[in-house]
Amino acid sequence: MAKLLVTYYSRSGNTEKMAEIIAKAARGVTGLDVALRPVGKVTPDDQLGFDGIVMGSPVYYGTMAADIKKLLDDSVVHHGKLEGKVGGAFASSGGPAGGNETTVLDIVKALLIHGMVVKGDPQGDHYGPTAVGAPDERSREECARFGRRTAELVKRLFG
Ligand SMILES: Cc1cc2nc3c(=O)[nH]c(=O)nc-3n(C[C@H](O)[C@H](O)[C@H](O)COP(=O)(O)O)c2cc1C
Protein backbone atom coordinates (compact mmCIF):
# COMPACT_ATOMS: atom_id res chain seq x y z
CA MET A 1 0.00 0.00 0.00
CA ALA A 2 1.25 3.50 -0.83
CA LYS A 3 2.49 5.46 2.18
CA LEU A 4 2.25 9.16 2.99
CA LEU A 5 4.07 10.89 5.85
CA VAL A 6 2.73 14.13 7.34
CA THR A 7 5.44 15.60 9.54
CA TYR A 8 5.67 18.92 11.31
CA TYR A 9 7.36 21.04 13.93
CA SER A 10 5.11 22.99 16.28
CA ARG A 11 5.89 24.81 19.52
CA SER A 12 2.46 26.22 20.35
CA GLY A 13 0.20 23.81 18.47
CA ASN A 14 -0.86 25.80 15.38
CA THR A 15 1.14 23.87 12.79
CA GLU A 16 0.26 20.65 14.59
CA LYS A 17 -3.45 21.40 14.10
CA MET A 18 -2.82 21.92 10.39
CA ALA A 19 -0.95 18.60 10.23
CA GLU A 20 -3.81 16.79 11.96
CA ILE A 21 -6.36 18.15 9.49
CA ILE A 22 -4.12 17.24 6.54
CA ALA A 23 -3.59 13.69 7.85
CA LYS A 24 -7.30 13.23 8.56
CA ALA A 25 -8.26 14.32 5.05
CA ALA A 26 -5.55 12.11 3.54
CA ARG A 27 -6.89 9.16 5.53
CA GLY A 28 -10.26 9.77 3.87
CA VAL A 29 -8.67 8.61 0.61
CA THR A 30 -8.87 4.82 0.67
CA GLY A 31 -5.98 2.54 -0.15
CA LEU A 32 -3.29 4.69 1.45
CA ASP A 33 -1.33 4.37 4.67
CA VAL A 34 -0.96 7.80 6.33
CA ALA A 35 1.48 8.47 9.19
CA LEU A 36 1.36 11.65 11.29
CA ARG A 37 4.61 12.34 13.17
CA PRO A 38 6.36 15.30 14.77
CA VAL A 39 9.62 15.95 12.96
CA GLY A 40 11.65 14.96 16.03
CA LYS A 41 10.38 11.41 15.53
CA VAL A 42 11.39 11.20 11.86
CA THR A 43 14.87 10.10 10.83
CA PRO A 44 16.37 10.47 7.36
CA ASP A 45 16.16 6.66 7.05
CA ASP A 46 12.41 6.78 7.80
CA GLN A 47 11.89 9.01 4.78
CA LEU A 48 12.94 6.20 2.45
CA GLY A 49 9.90 4.17 3.48
CA PHE A 50 7.33 6.71 2.26
CA ASP A 51 6.01 7.48 -1.22
CA GLY A 52 4.96 10.98 -0.22
CA ILE A 53 6.28 13.36 2.46
CA VAL A 54 4.69 16.66 3.43
CA MET A 55 6.28 18.98 5.98
CA GLY A 56 4.80 21.79 8.04
CA SER A 57 6.54 24.52 9.99
CA PRO A 58 5.79 27.65 11.93
CA VAL A 59 7.34 30.73 10.35
CA TYR A 60 10.53 31.65 12.18
CA TYR A 61 12.06 34.86 10.87
CA GLY A 62 10.44 34.38 7.49
CA THR A 63 11.47 30.79 6.98
CA MET A 64 11.19 27.27 8.39
CA ALA A 65 12.02 26.33 11.98
CA ALA A 66 15.47 24.84 12.56
CA ASP A 67 14.04 21.39 13.35
CA ILE A 68 12.54 21.09 9.86
CA LYS A 69 15.74 22.40 8.28
CA LYS A 70 17.70 19.85 10.31
CA LEU A 71 15.72 16.93 8.89
CA LEU A 72 16.22 18.32 5.39
CA ASP A 73 19.95 18.83 5.96
CA ASP A 74 20.39 15.43 7.59
CA SER A 75 18.63 13.80 4.63
CA VAL A 76 21.70 14.55 2.49
CA VAL A 77 22.78 11.01 3.41
CA HIS A 78 20.02 9.87 1.04
CA HIS A 79 20.54 12.51 -1.62
CA GLY A 80 19.05 11.21 -4.87
CA LYS A 81 17.05 8.45 -3.18
CA LEU A 82 13.95 10.58 -2.55
CA GLU A 83 13.65 11.37 -6.26
CA GLY A 84 10.15 10.90 -7.65
CA LYS A 85 8.42 10.81 -4.26
CA VAL A 86 5.55 13.26 -3.76
CA GLY A 87 6.36 16.33 -1.63
CA GLY A 88 4.48 19.25 -0.16
CA ALA A 89 4.63 21.91 2.53
CA PHE A 90 2.46 23.99 4.84
CA ALA A 91 3.09 26.76 7.35
CA SER A 92 1.62 28.90 10.11
CA SER A 93 2.77 32.48 10.66
CA GLY A 94 2.06 35.04 13.37
CA GLY A 95 0.85 37.74 10.97
CA PRO A 96 -0.97 37.81 7.61
CA ALA A 97 2.17 38.92 5.74
CA GLY A 98 4.53 37.27 8.21
CA GLY A 99 6.21 34.90 5.76
CA ASN A 100 4.02 31.83 5.52
CA GLU A 101 4.32 31.66 1.72
CA THR A 102 8.09 32.19 1.81
CA THR A 103 8.31 29.41 4.38
CA VAL A 104 6.26 27.01 2.27
CA LEU A 105 8.41 27.84 -0.75
CA ASP A 106 11.66 27.39 1.19
CA ILE A 107 10.58 23.87 2.15
CA VAL A 108 9.37 23.18 -1.39
CA LYS A 109 12.75 24.30 -2.78
CA ALA A 110 14.53 21.71 -0.65
CA LEU A 111 12.06 19.00 -1.69
CA LEU A 112 12.59 19.91 -5.35
CA ILE A 113 16.37 19.62 -4.86
CA HIS A 114 15.68 16.10 -3.62
CA GLY A 115 13.92 15.51 -6.95
CA MET A 116 10.48 15.22 -5.38
CA VAL A 117 7.22 15.87 -7.24
CA VAL A 118 5.39 18.92 -5.84
CA LYS A 119 1.90 19.70 -7.10
CA GLY A 120 0.60 23.26 -7.03
CA ASP A 121 -3.04 24.19 -6.65
CA PRO A 122 -4.73 26.42 -9.23
CA GLN A 123 -7.76 27.09 -7.00
CA GLY A 124 -6.69 26.79 -3.37
CA ASP A 125 -3.53 28.00 -1.59
CA HIS A 126 -1.23 27.75 -4.60
CA TYR A 127 2.01 26.62 -2.97
CA GLY A 128 0.62 24.75 0.05
CA PRO A 129 -1.80 25.59 2.85
CA THR A 130 -1.08 28.52 5.15
CA ALA A 131 -2.57 29.76 8.41
CA VAL A 132 -2.18 32.85 10.52
CA GLY A 133 -1.86 31.50 14.04
CA ALA A 134 -4.25 28.60 14.61
CA PRO A 135 -6.00 27.49 11.41
CA ASP A 136 -9.31 29.34 10.96
CA GLU A 137 -12.14 27.98 8.82
CA ARG A 138 -10.46 29.05 5.57
CA SER A 139 -7.18 27.43 6.53
CA ARG A 140 -8.91 24.30 7.75
CA GLU A 141 -10.57 23.91 4.36
CA GLU A 142 -7.23 24.49 2.61
CA CYS A 143 -5.51 21.90 4.80
CA ALA A 144 -8.24 19.35 4.10
CA ARG A 145 -8.07 20.09 0.38
CA PHE A 146 -4.27 19.73 0.42
CA GLY A 147 -4.45 16.46 2.36
CA ARG A 148 -6.97 15.03 -0.09
CA ARG A 149 -5.14 16.18 -3.20
CA THR A 150 -1.76 14.97 -1.96
CA ALA A 151 -3.16 11.58 -0.99
CA GLU A 152 -4.84 11.22 -4.38
CA LEU A 153 -1.56 12.01 -6.14
CA VAL A 154 0.42 9.53 -4.02
CA LYS A 155 -2.19 6.88 -4.75
CA ARG A 156 -2.18 7.66 -8.47
CA LEU A 157 1.62 7.41 -8.68
CA PHE A 158 2.28 4.61 -6.18
CA GLY A 159 -1.03 2.85 -5.40
C1 LIG B 1 11.48 32.37 17.04
C2 LIG B 1 10.18 32.79 16.42
C3 LIG B 1 10.21 33.50 15.23
C4 LIG B 1 9.03 33.89 14.62
N1 LIG B 1 9.10 34.56 13.43
C5 LIG B 1 7.95 34.95 12.82
C6 LIG B 1 7.99 35.65 11.58
O1 LIG B 1 9.03 35.94 11.01
N2 LIG B 1 6.80 36.01 11.02
C7 LIG B 1 5.60 35.72 11.60
O2 LIG B 1 4.54 36.05 11.04
N3 LIG B 1 5.53 35.02 12.77
C8 LIG B 1 6.67 34.63 13.39
N4 LIG B 1 6.60 33.92 14.56
C9 LIG B 1 5.29 33.48 15.04
C10 LIG B 1 4.96 32.02 14.67
O3 LIG B 1 5.25 31.74 13.31
C11 LIG B 1 3.47 31.75 14.88
O4 LIG B 1 3.11 32.05 16.21
C12 LIG B 1 3.07 30.31 14.54
O5 LIG B 1 1.66 30.25 14.45
C13 LIG B 1 3.55 29.33 15.59
O6 LIG B 1 3.24 28.03 15.17
P1 LIG B 1 3.20 26.81 16.19
O7 LIG B 1 2.01 27.03 17.11
O8 LIG B 1 2.99 25.60 15.32
O9 LIG B 1 4.49 26.78 16.93
C14 LIG B 1 7.77 33.56 15.20
C15 LIG B 1 7.76 32.85 16.41
C16 LIG B 1 8.94 32.47 17.02
C17 LIG B 1 8.89 31.69 18.32
Coordinates of C-alpha atoms and ligand atoms in Angstrom, one line a residue:
M1 CA 0.0 0.0 0.0
A2 CA 1.3 3.5 -0.8
K3 CA 2.5 5.5 2.2
L4 CA 2.3 9.2 3.0
L5 CA 4.1 10.9 5.9
V6 CA 2.7 14.1 7.3
T7 CA 5.4 15.6 9.5
Y8 CA 5.7 18.9 11.3
Y9 CA 7.4 21.0 13.9
S10 CA 5.1 23.0 16.3
R11 CA 5.9 24.8 19.5
S12 CA 2.5 26.2 20.4
G13 CA 0.2 23.8 18.5
N14 CA -0.9 25.8 15.4
T15 CA 1.1 23.9 12.8
E16 CA 0.3 20.7 14.6
K17 CA -3.5 21.4 14.1
M18 CA -2.8 21.9 10.4
A19 CA -0.9 18.6 10.2
E20 CA -3.8 16.8 12.0
I21 CA -6.4 18.1 9.5
I22 CA -4.1 17.2 6.5
A23 CA -3.6 13.7 7.8
K24 CA -7.3 13.2 8.6
A25 CA -8.3 14.3 5.0
A26 CA -5.6 12.1 3.5
R27 CA -6.9 9.2 5.5
G28 CA -10.3 9.8 3.9
V29 CA -8.7 8.6 0.6
T30 CA -8.9 4.8 0.7
G31 CA -6.0 2.5 -0.2
L32 CA -3.3 4.7 1.4
D33 CA -1.3 4.4 4.7
V34 CA -1.0 7.8 6.3
A35 CA 1.5 8.5 9.2
L36 CA 1.4 11.7 11.3
R37 CA 4.6 12.3 13.2
P38 CA 6.4 15.3 14.8
V39 CA 9.6 16.0 13.0
G40 CA 11.6 15.0 16.0
K41 CA 10.4 11.4 15.5
V42 CA 11.4 11.2 11.9
T43 CA 14.9 10.1 10.8
P44 CA 16.4 10.5 7.4
D45 CA 16.2 6.7 7.1
D46 CA 12.4 6.8 7.8
Q47 CA 11.9 9.0 4.8
L48 CA 12.9 6.2 2.5
G49 CA 9.9 4.2 3.5
F50 CA 7.3 6.7 2.3
D51 CA 6.0 7.5 -1.2
G52 CA 5.0 11.0 -0.2
I53 CA 6.3 13.4 2.5
V54 CA 4.7 16.7 3.4
M55 CA 6.3 19.0 6.0
G56 CA 4.8 21.8 8.0
S57 CA 6.5 24.5 10.0
P58 CA 5.8 27.7 11.9
V59 CA 7.3 30.7 10.3
Y60 CA 10.5 31.6 12.2
Y61 CA 12.1 34.9 10.9
G62 CA 10.4 34.4 7.5
T63 CA 11.5 30.8 7.0
M64 CA 11.2 27.3 8.4
A65 CA 12.0 26.3 12.0
A66 CA 15.5 24.8 12.6
D67 CA 14.0 21.4 13.4
I68 CA 12.5 21.1 9.9
K69 CA 15.7 22.4 8.3
K70 CA 17.7 19.9 10.3
L71 CA 15.7 16.9 8.9
L72 CA 16.2 18.3 5.4
D73 CA 19.9 18.8 6.0
D74 CA 20.4 15.4 7.6
S75 CA 18.6 13.8 4.6
V76 CA 21.7 14.6 2.5
V77 CA 22.8 11.0 3.4
H78 CA 20.0 9.9 1.0
H79 CA 20.5 12.5 -1.6
G80 CA 19.1 11.2 -4.9
K81 CA 17.1 8.5 -3.2
L82 CA 14.0 10.6 -2.6
E83 CA 13.7 11.4 -6.3
G84 CA 10.2 10.9 -7.6
K85 CA 8.4 10.8 -4.3
V86 CA 5.6 13.3 -3.8
G87 CA 6.4 16.3 -1.6
G88 CA 4.5 19.3 -0.2
A89 CA 4.6 21.9 2.5
F90 CA 2.5 24.0 4.8
A91 CA 3.1 26.8 7.3
S92 CA 1.6 28.9 10.1
S93 CA 2.8 32.5 10.7
G94 CA 2.1 35.0 13.4
G95 CA 0.8 37.7 11.0
P96 CA -1.0 37.8 7.6
A97 CA 2.2 38.9 5.7
G98 CA 4.5 37.3 8.2
G99 CA 6.2 34.9 5.8
N100 CA 4.0 31.8 5.5
E101 CA 4.3 31.7 1.7
T102 CA 8.1 32.2 1.8
T103 CA 8.3 29.4 4.4
V104 CA 6.3 27.0 2.3
L105 CA 8.4 27.8 -0.7
D106 CA 11.7 27.4 1.2
I107 CA 10.6 23.9 2.2
V108 CA 9.4 23.2 -1.4
K109 CA 12.8 24.3 -2.8
A110 CA 14.5 21.7 -0.7
L111 CA 12.1 19.0 -1.7
L112 CA 12.6 19.9 -5.4
I113 CA 16.4 19.6 -4.9
H114 CA 15.7 16.1 -3.6
G115 CA 13.9 15.5 -6.9
M116 CA 10.5 15.2 -5.4
V117 CA 7.2 15.9 -7.2
V118 CA 5.4 18.9 -5.8
K119 CA 1.9 19.7 -7.1
G120 CA 0.6 23.3 -7.0
D121 CA -3.0 24.2 -6.6
P122 CA -4.7 26.4 -9.2
Q123 CA -7.8 27.1 -7.0
G124 CA -6.7 26.8 -3.4
D125 CA -3.5 28.0 -1.6
H126 CA -1.2 27.8 -4.6
Y127 CA 2.0 26.6 -3.0
G128 CA 0.6 24.8 0.1
P129 CA -1.8 25.6 2.8
T130 CA -1.1 28.5 5.2
A131 CA -2.6 29.8 8.4
V132 CA -2.2 32.9 10.5
G133 CA -1.9 31.5 14.0
A134 CA -4.2 28.6 14.6
P135 CA -6.0 27.5 11.4
D136 CA -9.3 29.3 11.0
E137 CA -12.1 28.0 8.8
R138 CA -10.5 29.1 5.6
S139 CA -7.2 27.4 6.5
R140 CA -8.9 24.3 7.7
E141 CA -10.6 23.9 4.4
E142 CA -7.2 24.5 2.6
C143 CA -5.5 21.9 4.8
A144 CA -8.2 19.3 4.1
R145 CA -8.1 20.1 0.4
F146 CA -4.3 19.7 0.4
G147 CA -4.5 16.5 2.4
R148 CA -7.0 15.0 -0.1
R149 CA -5.1 16.2 -3.2
T150 CA -1.8 15.0 -2.0
A151 CA -3.2 11.6 -1.0
E152 CA -4.8 11.2 -4.4
L153 CA -1.6 12.0 -6.1
V154 CA 0.4 9.5 -4.0
K155 CA -2.2 6.9 -4.8
R156 CA -2.2 7.7 -8.5
L157 CA 1.6 7.4 -8.7
F158 CA 2.3 4.6 -6.2
G159 CA -1.0 2.8 -5.4
Ligands
LIG1 C1 11.5 32.4 17.0 C2 10.2 32.8 16.4 C3 10.2 33.5 15.2 C4 9.0 33.9 14.6 N1 9.1 34.6 13.4 C5 7.9 34.9 12.8 C6 8.0 35.7 11.6 O1 9.0 35.9 11.0 N2 6.8 36.0 11.0 C7 5.6 35.7 11.6 O2 4.5 36.0 11.0 N3 5.5 35.0 12.8 C8 6.7 34.6 13.4 N4 6.6 33.9 14.6 C9 5.3 33.5 15.0 C10 5.0 32.0 14.7 O3 5.3 31.7 13.3 C11 3.5 31.8 14.9 O4 3.1 32.0 16.2 C12 3.1 30.3 14.5 O5 1.7 30.2 14.4 C13 3.5 29.3 15.6 O6 3.2 28.0 15.2 P1 3.2 26.8 16.2 O7 2.0 27.0 17.1 O8 3.0 25.6 15.3 O9 4.5 26.8 16.9 C14 7.8 33.6 15.2 C15 7.8 32.9 16.4 C16 8.9 32.5 17.0 C17 8.9 31.7 18.3

